[in-house]
Amino acid sequence: KNEVEQSPQNLTAQEGEFITINCSYSVGISALHWLQQHPGGGIVSLFMLSSGKKKHGRLIATINIQEKHSSLHITASHPRDSAVYICAVWRGDSGGGADGLTFGKGTHLIIQP
Amino acid sequence: DADVTQTPRNRITKTGKRIMLECSQTKGHDRMYWYRQDPGLGLQLIYYSFDVKDINKGEISDGYSVSRQAQAKFSLSLESAIPNQTALYFCATSDFRGGTQYFGPGTRLTVL
């Protein structure tokens, strides 16, 4: 079983819809990251969070440490939001001192006009 | 100019050839990483470095080596490329442990 699981794997929605992407993890973490991979391949960091909720424009990320679960929400979705959204965790000292992130497989989002 | 650059952006090579992928950054970060991405598998950590004297293996380091020539430069080598090393390779930097990572544009490597 992967340490980081995302759902759904693929999501197609209409412009304007409220989007939710889920991430569950099975290991202790110190921080969770959400990243966006554009169709051309480039990867951009959206959020880093260790508790609570963060908001940037139409994007909202939440995390529940006790339930080992995070969600990424997109309000008023737009075709330019079409991308792969990747959840990744940093295990910190519980990872045996190793650095680097452990990634989910990504959610492929398509927003249709 | 981009903060993290990778060269080459695309490379096709043959089995058994030695390949070097290069990464440079202007962000002034000490931490640098090499990841590979395979379709359906997500990104996996190959090597990481905290500074020029500190190199560490990641999850999938077999078949790869790295060199940290300077704070700004981190190279990944495939000593004898094999077809299952065909993948998209990303370099990334971070300014502190667990912090936001800044990715290069990626190198698409095909080993025939």
mmCIF file of C-alpha atoms in Angstrom:
data_model
loop_
_atom_site.group_PDB
_atom_site.id
_atom_site.type_symbol
_atom_site.label_atom_id
_atom_site.label_comp_id
_atom_site.label_asym_id
_atom_site.label_seq_id
_atom_site.Cartn_x
_atom_site.Cartn_y
_atom_site.Cartn_z
ATOM 1 C CA LYS A 1 0.000 0.000 0.000
ATOM 2 C CA ASN A 2 1.318 3.443 -0.902
ATOM 3 C CA GLU A 3 2.086 5.752 1.987
ATOM 4 C CA VAL A 4 0.225 8.585 0.240
ATOM 5 C CA GLU A 5 -3.065 7.909 -1.498
ATOM 6 C CA GLN A 6 -5.034 10.403 -3.551
ATOM 7 C CA SER A 7 -8.604 10.321 -4.765
ATOM 8 C CA PRO A 8 -9.993 10.552 -7.275
ATOM 9 C CA GLN A 9 -7.303 9.593 -9.780
ATOM 10 C CA ASN A 10 -9.156 11.418 -12.546
ATOM 11 C CA LEU A 11 -11.791 14.124 -12.333
ATOM 12 C CA THR A 12 -13.671 15.921 -15.094
ATOM 13 C CA ALA A 13 -15.936 18.819 -14.165
ATOM 14 C CA GLN A 14 -17.678 21.777 -15.717
ATOM 15 C CA GLU A 15 -16.427 25.315 -15.407
ATOM 16 C CA GLY A 16 -17.655 26.933 -12.230
ATOM 17 C CA GLU A 17 -17.959 23.746 -10.198
ATOM 18 C CA PHE A 18 -16.502 23.359 -6.708
ATOM 19 C CA ILE A 19 -13.693 20.813 -6.814
ATOM 20 C CA THR A 20 -12.381 18.620 -4.001
ATOM 21 C CA ILE A 21 -9.288 16.433 -4.195
ATOM 22 C CA ASN A 22 -8.462 14.182 -1.279
ATOM 23 C CA CYS A 23 -5.182 12.928 0.150
ATOM 24 C CA SER A 24 -4.756 10.283 2.854
ATOM 25 C CA TYR A 25 -1.458 9.183 4.319
ATOM 26 C CA SER A 26 -0.465 6.290 6.531
ATOM 27 C CA VAL A 27 2.742 7.573 8.135
ATOM 28 C CA GLY A 28 3.639 10.227 10.646
ATOM 29 C CA ILE A 29 4.380 13.514 8.975
ATOM 30 C CA SER A 30 5.706 16.932 9.829
ATOM 31 C CA ALA A 31 4.266 18.743 6.809
ATOM 32 C CA LEU A 32 2.063 18.140 3.789
ATOM 33 C CA HIS A 33 2.470 19.777 0.404
ATOM 34 C CA TRP A 34 0.108 20.295 -2.493
ATOM 35 C CA LEU A 35 1.676 20.781 -5.911
ATOM 36 C CA GLN A 36 0.345 21.455 -9.371
ATOM 37 C CA GLN A 37 1.836 19.919 -12.505
ATOM 38 C CA HIS A 38 0.937 21.728 -15.687
ATOM 39 C CA PRO A 39 0.229 19.881 -18.940
ATOM 40 C CA GLY A 40 3.699 20.899 -20.140
ATOM 41 C CA GLY A 41 5.248 19.078 -17.181
ATOM 42 C CA GLY A 42 6.329 21.938 -14.911
ATOM 43 C CA ILE A 43 5.663 21.516 -11.178
ATOM 44 C CA VAL A 44 4.671 24.384 -8.905
ATOM 45 C CA SER A 45 4.198 24.287 -5.159
ATOM 46 C CA LEU A 46 0.739 25.460 -4.081
ATOM 47 C CA PHE A 47 0.670 24.949 -0.318
ATOM 48 C CA MET A 48 2.694 23.641 2.571
ATOM 49 C CA LEU A 49 0.744 23.005 5.735
ATOM 50 C CA SER A 50 1.123 21.194 9.012
ATOM 51 C CA SER A 51 -2.216 22.064 10.578
ATOM 52 C CA GLY A 52 -5.497 23.807 9.904
ATOM 53 C CA LYS A 53 -6.279 25.537 6.671
ATOM 54 C CA LYS A 54 -4.643 27.775 4.089
ATOM 55 C CA LYS A 55 -6.190 29.826 1.294
ATOM 56 C CA HIS A 56 -4.694 31.369 -1.800
ATOM 57 C CA GLY A 57 -7.059 32.918 -4.282
ATOM 58 C CA ARG A 58 -9.587 30.253 -5.298
ATOM 59 C CA LEU A 59 -7.559 27.439 -3.745
ATOM 60 C CA ILE A 60 -8.079 26.162 -0.220
ATOM 61 C CA ALA A 61 -6.097 23.415 1.491
ATOM 62 C CA THR A 62 -7.044 21.757 4.755
ATOM 63 C CA ILE A 63 -5.410 19.109 6.879
ATOM 64 C CA ASN A 64 -6.627 16.918 9.720
ATOM 65 C CA ILE A 65 -3.573 15.499 11.445
ATOM 66 C CA GLN A 66 -5.558 13.108 13.666
ATOM 67 C CA GLU A 67 -7.354 11.576 10.683
ATOM 68 C CA LYS A 68 -4.230 11.733 8.461
ATOM 69 C CA HIS A 69 -6.184 13.412 5.717
ATOM 70 C CA SER A 70 -5.917 16.550 3.627
ATOM 71 C CA SER A 71 -8.159 18.112 1.005
ATOM 72 C CA LEU A 72 -7.528 20.593 -1.761
ATOM 73 C CA HIS A 73 -10.532 22.620 -2.856
ATOM 74 C CA ILE A 74 -10.922 24.794 -5.926
ATOM 75 C CA THR A 75 -13.797 27.259 -5.957
ATOM 76 C CA ALA A 76 -15.314 28.594 -9.188
ATOM 77 C CA SER A 77 -13.183 26.237 -11.262
ATOM 78 C CA HIS A 78 -11.881 27.390 -14.628
ATOM 79 C CA PRO A 79 -10.376 25.543 -17.598
ATOM 80 C CA ARG A 80 -6.967 26.970 -16.707
ATOM 81 C CA ASP A 81 -7.145 24.919 -13.480
ATOM 82 C CA SER A 82 -6.791 21.774 -15.605
ATOM 83 C CA ALA A 83 -3.637 20.066 -14.374
ATOM 84 C CA VAL A 84 -2.375 17.193 -12.255
ATOM 85 C CA TYR A 85 -2.571 17.954 -8.532
ATOM 86 C CA ILE A 86 -0.068 16.128 -6.376
ATOM 87 C CA CYS A 87 -0.094 15.575 -2.634
ATOM 88 C CA ALA A 88 3.265 15.000 -0.943
ATOM 89 C CA VAL A 89 4.330 14.534 2.652
ATOM 90 C CA TRP A 90 7.495 15.329 4.540
ATOM 91 C CA ARG A 91 8.113 12.816 7.271
ATOM 92 C CA GLY A 92 10.613 14.885 9.193
ATOM 93 C CA ASP A 93 12.445 13.037 11.927
ATOM 94 C CA SER A 94 9.945 10.146 11.804
ATOM 95 C CA GLY A 95 11.346 9.371 8.372
ATOM 96 C CA GLY A 96 14.658 8.272 9.865
ATOM 97 C CA GLY A 97 16.340 11.554 9.105
ATOM 98 C CA ALA A 98 15.853 11.235 5.386
ATOM 99 C CA ASP A 99 14.903 14.391 3.579
ATOM 100 C CA GLY A 100 12.830 14.817 0.456
ATOM 101 C CA LEU A 101 9.127 14.328 -0.083
ATOM 102 C CA THR A 102 6.979 11.216 -0.488
ATOM 103 C CA PHE A 103 4.452 11.753 -3.263
ATOM 104 C CA GLY A 104 1.002 10.548 -4.142
ATOM 105 C CA LYS A 105 0.338 9.507 -7.716
ATOM 106 C CA GLY A 106 -1.601 12.661 -8.497
ATOM 107 C CA THR A 107 -5.133 13.596 -9.503
ATOM 108 C CA HIS A 108 -5.669 14.484 -13.145
ATOM 109 C CA LEU A 109 -8.227 17.316 -13.256
ATOM 110 C CA ILE A 110 -9.943 18.515 -16.413
ATOM 111 C CA ILE A 111 -12.276 21.504 -16.297
ATOM 112 C CA GLN A 112 -14.475 21.774 -19.346
ATOM 113 C CA PRO A 113 -15.801 25.148 -20.552
ATOM 114 C CA ASP B 1 15.281 33.870 -15.948
ATOM 115 C CA ALA B 2 14.122 30.712 -14.216
ATOM 116 C CA ASP B 3 15.387 30.128 -10.684
ATOM 117 C CA VAL B 4 16.019 26.408 -11.263
ATOM 118 C CA THR B 5 17.243 25.270 -14.654
ATOM 119 C CA GLN B 6 17.924 21.821 -16.047
ATOM 120 C CA THR B 7 19.922 20.739 -19.061
ATOM 121 C CA PRO B 8 19.251 19.073 -21.360
ATOM 122 C CA ARG B 9 15.467 19.324 -21.539
ATOM 123 C CA ASN B 10 15.191 16.255 -23.721
ATOM 124 C CA ARG B 11 17.656 13.464 -24.363
ATOM 125 C CA ILE B 12 17.503 10.235 -26.291
ATOM 126 C CA THR B 13 20.323 7.792 -25.719
ATOM 127 C CA LYS B 14 21.177 4.143 -26.118
ATOM 128 C CA THR B 15 21.557 1.366 -23.580
ATOM 129 C CA GLY B 16 24.977 1.374 -21.965
ATOM 130 C CA LYS B 17 25.777 5.032 -22.553
ATOM 131 C CA ARG B 18 26.836 7.371 -19.744
ATOM 132 C CA ILE B 19 24.500 10.314 -19.320
ATOM 133 C CA MET B 20 24.746 13.431 -17.163
ATOM 134 C CA LEU B 21 21.810 15.643 -16.307
ATOM 135 C CA GLU B 22 22.631 19.040 -14.898
ATOM 136 C CA CYS B 23 20.777 21.322 -12.529
ATOM 137 C CA SER B 24 21.586 24.908 -11.615
ATOM 138 C CA GLN B 25 19.801 27.256 -9.244
ATOM 139 C CA THR B 26 19.955 30.925 -8.428
ATOM 140 C CA LYS B 27 17.777 30.772 -5.317
ATOM 141 C CA GLY B 28 20.734 30.441 -2.949
ATOM 142 C CA HIS B 29 19.279 27.297 -1.368
ATOM 143 C CA ASP B 30 21.515 24.723 0.294
ATOM 144 C CA ARG B 31 19.153 21.796 -0.241
ATOM 145 C CA MET B 32 18.897 20.186 -3.664
ATOM 146 C CA TYR B 33 17.072 17.063 -4.817
ATOM 147 C CA TRP B 34 16.773 14.775 -7.810
ATOM 148 C CA TYR B 35 13.451 13.034 -8.470
ATOM 149 C CA ARG B 36 12.211 10.819 -11.262
ATOM 150 C CA GLN B 37 8.634 10.600 -12.448
ATOM 151 C CA ASP B 38 7.190 7.573 -14.175
ATOM 152 C CA PRO B 39 3.647 7.455 -15.553
ATOM 153 C CA GLY B 40 1.272 6.170 -12.907
ATOM 154 C CA LEU B 41 3.934 6.009 -10.185
ATOM 155 C CA GLY B 42 4.375 9.547 -8.962
ATOM 156 C CA LEU B 43 7.708 11.162 -8.184
ATOM 157 C CA GLN B 44 10.403 9.241 -6.372
ATOM 158 C CA LEU B 45 13.499 10.615 -4.649
ATOM 159 C CA ILE B 46 16.827 9.558 -6.180
ATOM 160 C CA TYR B 47 19.411 11.617 -4.255
ATOM 161 C CA TYR B 48 19.512 14.736 -2.142
ATOM 162 C CA SER B 49 22.195 17.070 -0.873
ATOM 163 C CA PHE B 50 22.286 19.492 2.037
ATOM 164 C CA ASP B 51 25.503 21.171 0.912
ATOM 165 C CA VAL B 52 28.552 20.456 -1.234
ATOM 166 C CA LYS B 53 29.943 18.036 1.347
ATOM 167 C CA ASP B 54 26.713 16.185 2.076
ATOM 168 C CA ILE B 55 25.193 13.711 -0.407
ATOM 169 C CA ASN B 56 22.462 11.251 0.548
ATOM 170 C CA LYS B 57 20.728 8.399 -1.207
ATOM 171 C CA GLY B 58 16.991 8.480 -1.712
ATOM 172 C CA GLU B 59 14.505 5.692 -2.374
ATOM 173 C CA ILE B 60 15.794 4.646 -5.796
ATOM 174 C CA SER B 61 19.511 5.500 -6.021
ATOM 175 C CA ASP B 62 20.699 2.249 -7.653
ATOM 176 C CA GLY B 63 22.096 2.934 -11.106
ATOM 177 C CA TYR B 64 22.557 6.647 -10.419
ATOM 178 C CA SER B 65 25.280 8.860 -8.980
ATOM 179 C CA VAL B 66 25.400 12.571 -8.219
ATOM 180 C CA SER B 67 27.883 15.380 -7.847
ATOM 181 C CA ARG B 68 27.406 18.657 -5.984
ATOM 182 C CA GLN B 69 29.962 20.860 -7.672
ATOM 183 C CA ALA B 70 28.898 24.034 -5.889
ATOM 184 C CA GLN B 71 25.979 25.310 -3.865
ATOM 185 C CA ALA B 72 24.251 26.188 -7.115
ATOM 186 C CA LYS B 73 24.976 23.021 -9.119
ATOM 187 C CA PHE B 74 23.832 19.434 -8.648
ATOM 188 C CA SER B 75 24.374 16.861 -11.402
ATOM 189 C CA LEU B 76 22.835 13.430 -11.836
ATOM 190 C CA SER B 77 24.684 10.718 -13.756
ATOM 191 C CA LEU B 78 23.561 7.442 -15.196
ATOM 192 C CA GLU B 79 26.779 5.451 -15.512
ATOM 193 C CA SER B 80 25.345 2.879 -17.908
ATOM 194 C CA ALA B 81 21.843 3.775 -18.985
ATOM 195 C CA ILE B 82 19.175 1.078 -19.271
ATOM 196 C CA PRO B 83 15.688 1.301 -20.825
ATOM 197 C CA ASN B 84 13.837 1.247 -17.495
ATOM 198 C CA GLN B 85 15.553 4.524 -16.635
ATOM 199 C CA THR B 86 13.396 6.173 -19.282
ATOM 200 C CA ALA B 87 11.493 8.792 -17.288
ATOM 201 C CA LEU B 88 11.001 12.472 -16.560
ATOM 202 C CA TYR B 89 13.694 13.758 -14.186
ATOM 203 C CA PHE B 90 13.222 16.775 -11.938
ATOM 204 C CA CYS B 91 15.668 18.772 -9.892
ATOM 205 C CA ALA B 92 14.335 20.740 -6.930
ATOM 206 C CA THR B 93 15.656 23.054 -4.236
ATOM 207 C CA SER B 94 14.509 24.016 -0.768
ATOM 208 C CA ASP B 95 15.717 26.514 1.782
ATOM 209 C CA PHE B 96 14.947 24.415 4.871
ATOM 210 C CA ARG B 97 14.070 20.848 5.856
ATOM 211 C CA GLY B 98 10.555 20.018 4.764
ATOM 212 C CA GLY B 99 10.112 23.430 3.226
ATOM 213 C CA THR B 100 8.574 24.440 -0.054
ATOM 214 C CA GLN B 101 10.389 22.837 -2.962
ATOM 215 C CA TYR B 102 11.115 24.711 -6.164
ATOM 216 C CA PHE B 103 11.262 22.504 -9.213
ATOM 217 C CA GLY B 104 13.183 22.794 -12.425
ATOM 218 C CA PRO B 105 11.360 22.294 -15.737
ATOM 219 C CA GLY B 106 12.336 18.636 -15.988
ATOM 220 C CA THR B 107 14.446 16.537 -18.350
ATOM 221 C CA ARG B 108 12.723 13.929 -20.475
ATOM 222 C CA LEU B 109 15.155 11.018 -20.881
ATOM 223 C CA THR B 110 14.580 8.140 -23.261
ATOM 224 C CA VAL B 111 16.908 5.146 -23.208
ATOM 225 C CA LEU B 112 16.592 2.927 -26.256
#
